């Protein structure tokens, strides 16, 4: 389920925040020509802080008011199978970017989760204790895993935006 | 061994013999770490002295329960694999593939299915009709013949499968294997009504694995544990 949410334009060096996207919606817009070397202007004025960013381990993070919500992507939940258990960290635990922060269990396989950012865990999704399948059913909303503070906002710039992530998973499927 | 362009992944077979569960974990970690400098797939084969192990869902197994199991003369170990409680012991072929799924298929779900299909092929070769079910593992009727429980980090797998060859199945009566009530366990020997040893089974496992994973196997001499 590669999301085809597209951007109209983006600065080529990816140092700016993304134009806002509603998180799981498909937006019909011009596909981003990210290979282009020439800078382009931002055309959207929606709040930049709500755009999803992605890691190459298929986690997403959505920033809102200085707090990042973290989950796994549809590609990841598909590859896992039915999640039966979520092993999540404690509130207050400090995580470094790319540090393992937990594991999801499916089909007798425990797969590790990696923190997209450096920060402190502020909340874990208590719904997942009784309903781990939310991770499969609604991975971008109800199936969120943790919330965390963002100690180093510059780390967000090095994560993939929607278009780059879409391209990334396409390359994996080849 | 020169690997040609577009050829099948090369997997090193490592025969550990009878090793403690802890020692096997230590060796798995060595092989997991090797993947940091590029694909270095390995298939660890061993048997364990009697041991009960639990997975990342360890809440169903509090310390007093585990103590009772120790009193039976078994070791007990908490692990980071998926799956609930199971038993390993002599007569059971334990196989730990340490693969980088990047060389195969980056899906944990696919990988677990592959392990199940490998065992089903093995069973067919020796004359047993086995199958999968909604519960992970390989079944003969309502009895589990092979347990599966893995861990995957950065696409590198560890833990694996445990196939009952001529295991003393009474060890399983002290637990609800894999947390599945009302189902039993079986072994190759119990199904074929003759003694089928781990040694006899290993070549069948290697053939089935090679075929299922479409890989090349490289056998190494038995390592000292």
mmCIF file of C-alpha atoms in Angstrom, chain B residues 52 167-174:
data_model
loop_
_atom_site.group_PDB
_atom_site.id
_atom_site.type_symbol
_atom_site.label_atom_id
_atom_site.label_comp_id
_atom_site.label_asym_id
_atom_site.label_seq_id
_atom_site.Cartn_x
_atom_site.Cartn_y
_atom_site.Cartn_z
ATOM 1 C CA UNK B 52 12.602 -24.570 28.577
ATOM 2 C CA UNK B 167 12.832 -36.397 21.628
ATOM 3 C CA UNK B 168 11.421 -37.633 24.917
ATOM 4 C CA UNK B 169 8.034 -35.969 24.488
ATOM 5 C CA UNK B 170 7.126 -36.280 28.182
ATOM 6 C CA UNK B 171 9.131 -33.093 28.811
ATOM 7 C CA UNK B 172 6.343 -31.219 27.003
ATOM 8 C CA UNK B 173 3.690 -32.431 29.426
ATOM 9 C CA UNK B 174 4.846 -29.897 32.022
#
